[in-house]
PDB file of C-alpha atoms in Angstrom:
ATOM      1  CA  ASP A   1       0.016   0.020   0.073  1.00 56.00           C
ATOM      2  CA  PHE A   2       1.565   3.282  -1.157  1.00 62.00           C
ATOM      3  CA  SER A   3      -1.203   5.679   0.106  1.00 63.00           C
ATOM      4  CA  ASN A   4       1.198   7.274   2.711  1.00 68.00           C
ATOM      5  CA  ASP A   5       4.129   7.589   0.317  1.00 74.00           C
ATOM      6  CA  SER A   6       5.411  11.063   0.043  1.00 78.00           C
ATOM      7  CA  THR A   7       4.992  11.300  -3.671  1.00 78.00           C
ATOM      8  CA  ILE A   8       1.312  10.263  -3.499  1.00 75.00           C
ATOM      9  CA  LEU A   9       0.703  12.643  -0.637  1.00 77.00           C
ATOM     10  CA  ALA A  10       2.442  15.533  -2.724  1.00 81.00           C
ATOM     11  CA  ILE A  11       0.200  14.680  -5.756  1.00 78.00           C
ATOM     12  CA  ASP A  12      -2.885  14.735  -3.530  1.00 75.00           C
ATOM     13  CA  ASN A  13      -1.862  18.025  -2.048  1.00 77.00           C
ATOM     14  CA  PHE A  14      -1.238  19.447  -5.539  1.00 79.00           C
ATOM     15  CA  ARG A  15      -4.668  18.338  -6.730  1.00 74.00           C
ATOM     16  CA  GLU A  16      -6.504  19.576  -3.580  1.00 76.00           C
ATOM     17  CA  VAL A  17      -4.817  22.907  -2.854  1.00 80.00           C
ATOM     18  CA  TYR A  18      -2.690  24.112  -5.834  1.00 83.00           C
ATOM     19  CA  LEU A  19      -4.866  23.257  -8.757  1.00 82.00           C
ATOM     20  CA  PRO A  20      -8.009  24.994  -7.358  1.00 84.00           C
ATOM     21  CA  SER A  21      -5.846  28.095  -6.440  1.00 87.00           C
ATOM     22  CA  ILE A  22      -4.303  28.380  -9.825  1.00 89.00           C
ATOM     23  CA  SER A  23      -7.735  27.778 -11.495  1.00 89.00           C
ATOM     24  CA  VAL A  24      -9.258  30.586  -9.362  1.00 90.00           C
ATOM     25  CA  ILE A  25      -6.442  32.917 -10.280  1.00 93.00           C
ATOM     26  CA  GLY A  26      -6.832  31.922 -14.029  1.00 91.00           C
ATOM     27  CA  PHE A  27     -10.628  32.420 -13.847  1.00 93.00           C
ATOM     28  CA  LEU A  28     -10.217  35.878 -12.385  1.00 94.00           C
ATOM     29  CA  GLY A  29      -7.518  36.874 -14.790  1.00 94.00           C
ATOM     30  CA  ASN A  30      -9.623  35.744 -17.828  1.00 94.00           C
ATOM     31  CA  ILE A  31     -12.794  37.508 -16.491  1.00 95.00           C
ATOM     32  CA  LEU A  32     -10.812  40.850 -16.125  1.00 96.00           C
ATOM     33  CA  SER A  33      -9.398  40.376 -19.662  1.00 95.00           C
ATOM     34  CA  LEU A  34     -12.946  39.694 -21.043  1.00 95.00           C
ATOM     35  CA  PHE A  35     -14.127  42.977 -19.420  1.00 95.00           C
ATOM     36  CA  VAL A  36     -11.289  44.954 -21.021  1.00 95.00           C
ATOM     37  CA  LEU A  37     -11.290  43.299 -24.392  1.00 94.00           C
ATOM     38  CA  CYS A  38     -15.030  43.490 -24.994  1.00 92.00           C
ATOM     39  CA  ARG A  39     -14.732  47.193 -25.469  1.00 92.00           C
ATOM     40  CA  MET A  40     -12.046  47.052 -28.124  1.00 90.00           C
ATOM     41  CA  LYS A  41     -13.409  46.372 -31.613  1.00 86.00           C
ATOM     42  CA  ASP A  42     -10.480  45.706 -33.899  1.00 88.00           C
ATOM     43  CA  CYS A  43      -9.551  42.230 -35.232  1.00 88.00           C
ATOM     44  CA  PHE A  44      -6.536  41.679 -32.965  1.00 90.00           C
ATOM     45  CA  HIS A  45      -8.452  42.471 -29.767  1.00 91.00           C
ATOM     46  CA  ARG A  46     -11.463  40.403 -30.886  1.00 93.00           C
ATOM     47  CA  LEU A  47      -9.135  37.434 -31.368  1.00 93.00           C
ATOM     48  CA  LEU A  48      -7.707  38.096 -27.830  1.00 94.00           C
ATOM     49  CA  PHE A  49     -11.253  38.088 -26.531  1.00 95.00           C
ATOM     50  CA  ALA A  50     -11.914  34.749 -28.156  1.00 94.00           C
ATOM     51  CA  MET A  51      -8.699  33.397 -26.720  1.00 95.00           C
ATOM     52  CA  ALA A  52      -9.676  34.600 -23.247  1.00 95.00           C
ATOM     53  CA  LEU A  53     -12.920  32.742 -23.682  1.00 94.00           C
ATOM     54  CA  CYS A  54     -11.099  29.477 -24.636  1.00 93.00           C
ATOM     55  CA  ASP A  55      -8.659  30.033 -21.759  1.00 93.00           C
ATOM     56  CA  LEU A  56     -11.675  30.590 -19.387  1.00 94.00           C
ATOM     57  CA  ILE A  57     -13.057  27.132 -20.219  1.00 93.00           C
ATOM     58  CA  VAL A  58     -10.031  25.381 -18.654  1.00 90.00           C
ATOM     59  CA  PRO A  59     -10.099  26.624 -15.087  1.00 91.00           C
ATOM     60  CA  VAL A  60     -13.787  26.501 -14.914  1.00 91.00           C
ATOM     61  CA  PHE A  61     -14.079  22.877 -15.855  1.00 90.00           C
ATOM     62  CA  CYS A  62     -10.965  22.010 -13.934  1.00 86.00           C
ATOM     63  CA  ASN A  63     -12.472  23.132 -10.766  1.00 85.00           C
ATOM     64  CA  HIS A  64     -15.677  21.460 -11.684  1.00 84.00           C
ATOM     65  CA  LEU A  65     -13.905  18.116 -12.150  1.00 83.00           C
ATOM     66  CA  LEU A  66     -11.920  18.535  -8.965  1.00 80.00           C
ATOM     67  CA  PHE A  67     -15.173  19.152  -7.027  1.00 80.00           C
ATOM     68  CA  MET A  68     -16.775  16.131  -8.656  1.00 79.00           C
ATOM     69  CA  ASN A  69     -13.671  14.040  -7.897  1.00 75.00           C
ATOM     70  CA  ILE A  70     -14.142  14.996  -4.211  1.00 70.00           C
ATOM     71  CA  LEU A  71     -17.745  13.928  -4.261  1.00 71.00           C
ATOM     72  CA  LYS A  72     -17.251  10.709  -6.330  1.00 70.00           C
ATOM     73  CA  LYS A  73     -17.771   7.403  -4.653  1.00 60.00           C
ATOM     74  CA  ASN A  74     -17.025   4.945  -7.297  1.00 60.00           C
ATOM     75  CA  GLY A  75     -14.185   4.816  -9.734  1.00 63.00           C
ATOM     76  CA  SER A  76     -16.122   4.951 -12.975  1.00 64.00           C
ATOM     77  CA  MET A  77     -16.677   8.224 -14.945  1.00 68.00           C
ATOM     78  CA  ASN A  78     -20.232   9.408 -15.334  1.00 80.00           C
ATOM     79  CA  LEU A  79     -21.671  11.326 -18.157  1.00 83.00           C
ATOM     80  CA  LEU A  80     -21.107  14.755 -16.504  1.00 83.00           C
ATOM     81  CA  GLU A  81     -17.434  13.989 -15.996  1.00 84.00           C
ATOM     82  CA  ILE A  82     -16.999  12.751 -19.618  1.00 86.00           C
ATOM     83  CA  ILE A  83     -18.601  15.985 -20.935  1.00 90.00           C
ATOM     84  CA  ALA A  84     -16.774  18.263 -18.595  1.00 89.00           C
ATOM     85  CA  ASN A  85     -13.354  16.542 -19.540  1.00 89.00           C
ATOM     86  CA  SER A  86     -14.275  16.807 -23.274  1.00 92.00           C
ATOM     87  CA  ILE A  87     -15.089  20.498 -22.901  1.00 93.00           C
ATOM     88  CA  MET A  88     -11.856  21.091 -21.032  1.00 92.00           C
ATOM     89  CA  GLU A  89      -9.929  19.257 -23.717  1.00 92.00           C
ATOM     90  CA  ALA A  90     -11.662  21.482 -26.417  1.00 93.00           C
ATOM     91  CA  GLY A  91     -10.593  24.538 -24.309  1.00 93.00           C
ATOM     92  CA  PHE A  92      -6.977  23.430 -24.458  1.00 92.00           C
ATOM     93  CA  ALA A  93      -7.236  22.968 -28.288  1.00 94.00           C
ATOM     94  CA  GLY A  94      -8.929  26.328 -28.601  1.00 94.00           C
ATOM     95  CA  SER A  95      -6.316  28.041 -26.714  1.00 94.00           C
ATOM     96  CA  GLY A  96      -3.482  26.467 -28.703  1.00 94.00           C
ATOM     97  CA  TRP A  97      -5.214  27.287 -32.075  1.00 95.00           C
ATOM     98  CA  MET A  98      -6.199  30.812 -31.034  1.00 95.00           C
ATOM     99  CA  THR A  99      -2.528  31.346 -30.366  1.00 94.00           C
ATOM    100  CA  VAL A 100      -1.675  30.239 -33.826  1.00 95.00           C
ATOM    101  CA  THR A 101      -4.469  32.396 -35.277  1.00 93.00           C
ATOM    102  CA  ILE A 102      -3.349  35.500 -33.424  1.00 94.00           C
ATOM    103  CA  SER A 103       0.282  34.882 -34.515  1.00 94.00           C
ATOM    104  CA  PHE A 104      -0.950  34.609 -38.153  1.00 92.00           C
ATOM    105  CA  GLU A 105      -3.086  37.860 -37.858  1.00 90.00           C
ATOM    106  CA  ARG A 106      -0.162  39.644 -36.449  1.00 90.00           C
ATOM    107  CA  PHE A 107       2.030  38.290 -39.271  1.00 91.00           C
ATOM    108  CA  LEU A 108      -0.355  39.633 -41.841  1.00 87.00           C
ATOM    109  CA  GLY A 109      -0.660  42.941 -39.980  1.00 86.00           C
ATOM    110  CA  ILE A 110       3.093  43.572 -39.530  1.00 88.00           C
ATOM    111  CA  CYS A 111       4.718  41.896 -42.538  1.00 89.00           C
ATOM    112  CA  HIS A 112       2.038  42.588 -45.142  1.00 86.00           C
ATOM    113  CA  PRO A 113       0.213  45.832 -44.096  1.00 83.00           C
ATOM    114  CA  MET A 114      -0.583  47.030 -47.609  1.00 83.00           C
ATOM    115  CA  ASN A 115      -1.828  43.586 -48.873  1.00 81.00           C
ATOM    116  CA  PHE A 116      -4.031  42.984 -45.728  1.00 78.00           C
ATOM    117  CA  PRO A 117      -5.036  46.286 -44.241  1.00 77.00           C
ATOM    118  CA  ALA A 118      -6.792  46.309 -40.865  1.00 75.00           C
ATOM    119  CA  ALA A 119     -10.190  46.947 -42.351  1.00 72.00           C
ATOM    120  CA  SER A 120     -10.068  43.787 -44.454  1.00 74.00           C
ATOM    121  CA  ARG A 121      -9.005  41.487 -41.513  1.00 78.00           C
ATOM    122  CA  LYS A 122     -12.153  40.302 -39.842  1.00 85.00           C
ATOM    123  CA  ALA A 123     -12.031  38.239 -36.702  1.00 86.00           C
ATOM    124  CA  ARG A 124     -14.752  35.899 -37.747  1.00 86.00           C
ATOM    125  CA  TYR A 125     -12.683  34.524 -40.647  1.00 87.00           C
ATOM    126  CA  PHE A 126      -9.979  33.629 -38.223  1.00 89.00           C
ATOM    127  CA  VAL A 127     -12.401  32.297 -35.351  1.00 91.00           C
ATOM    128  CA  LEU A 128     -14.650  30.097 -37.467  1.00 92.00           C
ATOM    129  CA  PRO A 129     -11.866  27.536 -38.458  1.00 92.00           C
ATOM    130  CA  VAL A 130     -10.730  27.482 -34.781  1.00 93.00           C
ATOM    131  CA  LEU A 131     -14.416  26.881 -33.711  1.00 94.00           C
ATOM    132  CA  LEU A 132     -14.721  23.872 -36.054  1.00 95.00           C
ATOM    133  CA  VAL A 133     -11.402  22.370 -34.673  1.00 94.00           C
ATOM    134  CA  ILE A 134     -12.695  22.907 -31.124  1.00 94.00           C
ATOM    135  CA  VAL A 135     -16.004  21.023 -31.924  1.00 95.00           C
ATOM    136  CA  LEU A 136     -14.070  18.346 -33.581  1.00 95.00           C
ATOM    137  CA  ASP A 137     -11.706  17.999 -30.624  1.00 94.00           C
ATOM    138  CA  PHE A 138     -14.672  17.928 -28.292  1.00 94.00           C
ATOM    139  CA  PHE A 139     -16.046  14.900 -30.072  1.00 94.00           C
ATOM    140  CA  LEU A 140     -12.783  13.123 -30.347  1.00 93.00           C
ATOM    141  CA  SER A 141     -12.184  13.690 -26.613  1.00 92.00           C
ATOM    142  CA  ALA A 142     -15.696  12.493 -25.772  1.00 92.00           C
ATOM    143  CA  ALA A 143     -15.267   9.333 -27.918  1.00 91.00           C
ATOM    144  CA  LEU A 144     -11.821   8.613 -26.209  1.00 90.00           C
ATOM    145  CA  LEU A 145     -13.513   9.027 -22.796  1.00 88.00           C
ATOM    146  CA  GLY A 146     -16.304   6.572 -23.654  1.00 86.00           C
ATOM    147  CA  LEU A 147     -19.320   8.769 -24.427  1.00 86.00           C
ATOM    148  CA  PHE A 148     -20.147   6.724 -27.454  1.00 85.00           C
ATOM    149  CA  GLY A 149     -19.355   3.438 -26.050  1.00 82.00           C
ATOM    150  CA  SER A 150     -16.407   1.084 -26.695  1.00 83.00           C
ATOM    151  CA  ILE A 151     -13.995   2.238 -29.354  1.00 85.00           C
ATOM    152  CA  SER A 152     -11.375  -0.369 -29.163  1.00 83.00           C
ATOM    153  CA  LYS A 153     -11.417  -1.180 -32.811  1.00 85.00           C
ATOM    154  CA  ILE A 154     -11.023   2.347 -33.863  1.00 89.00           C
ATOM    155  CA  PHE A 155      -8.977   3.775 -31.031  1.00 88.00           C
ATOM    156  CA  ASP A 156      -5.945   4.653 -33.114  1.00 87.00           C
ATOM    157  CA  ALA A 157      -8.157   6.432 -35.711  1.00 90.00           C
ATOM    158  CA  ILE A 158      -9.495   8.710 -32.859  1.00 91.00           C
ATOM    159  CA  PHE A 159      -6.391   9.032 -30.643  1.00 91.00           C
ATOM    160  CA  TYR A 160      -3.855  10.150 -33.100  1.00 92.00           C
ATOM    161  CA  PRO A 161      -6.123  12.914 -34.784  1.00 91.00           C
ATOM    162  CA  HIS A 162      -6.919  14.198 -31.199  1.00 92.00           C
ATOM    163  CA  ILE A 163      -3.174  14.316 -30.409  1.00 92.00           C
ATOM    164  CA  LEU A 164      -2.412  15.932 -33.809  1.00 92.00           C
ATOM    165  CA  ILE A 165      -5.175  18.541 -33.401  1.00 91.00           C
ATOM    166  CA  GLN A 166      -4.395  19.451 -29.831  1.00 91.00           C
ATOM    167  CA  TYR A 167      -0.645  19.352 -29.543  1.00 91.00           C
ATOM    168  CA  ILE A 168       1.375  18.740 -32.719  1.00 93.00           C
ATOM    169  CA  LEU A 169      -0.147  20.923 -35.444  1.00 92.00           C
ATOM    170  CA  PRO A 170      -0.468  24.095 -33.282  1.00 92.00           C
ATOM    171  CA  ALA A 171       3.271  23.675 -32.060  1.00 92.00           C
ATOM    172  CA  ALA A 172       4.481  22.937 -35.622  1.00 93.00           C
ATOM    173  CA  LEU A 173       2.621  26.014 -37.134  1.00 90.00           C
ATOM    174  CA  LEU A 174       4.008  28.354 -34.520  1.00 85.00           C
TER     175      LEU A 174
END
């Protein structure tokens, strides 16, 4: 029995104290960002607003999952946990892809200001592809967590696109 091992106790302390504290700080910081950014109407600040929304998803659902874990009696995941995990995974993907989108918009604005003037850069054209990626990642995550039943035969076909969408492509494009 390793329940009193110092590593296990440190991990439990991290989950019970530090993660909620970091999540509350992240939540408050993103709420303040949303209040400031909602007043600015140019493309760059609207993209930052969308990124703050994606970043807000993570601490909200992290605390939700930590609270559900405290209340949980059995070891299986219920439907609320699967959906909350999938939304949080989609928030991670959205945050990464919004970083790529903002970088691309800044590249156009700084390196090609005459070809792509500020008036022609609309935030919706940048956000809609990211929204599609977020929805796709939500369904991939939900499938991996068992929302649609057993996926043992198609696990690789779901797992690798999820990893590609969430981690590899945004890092490669940056």
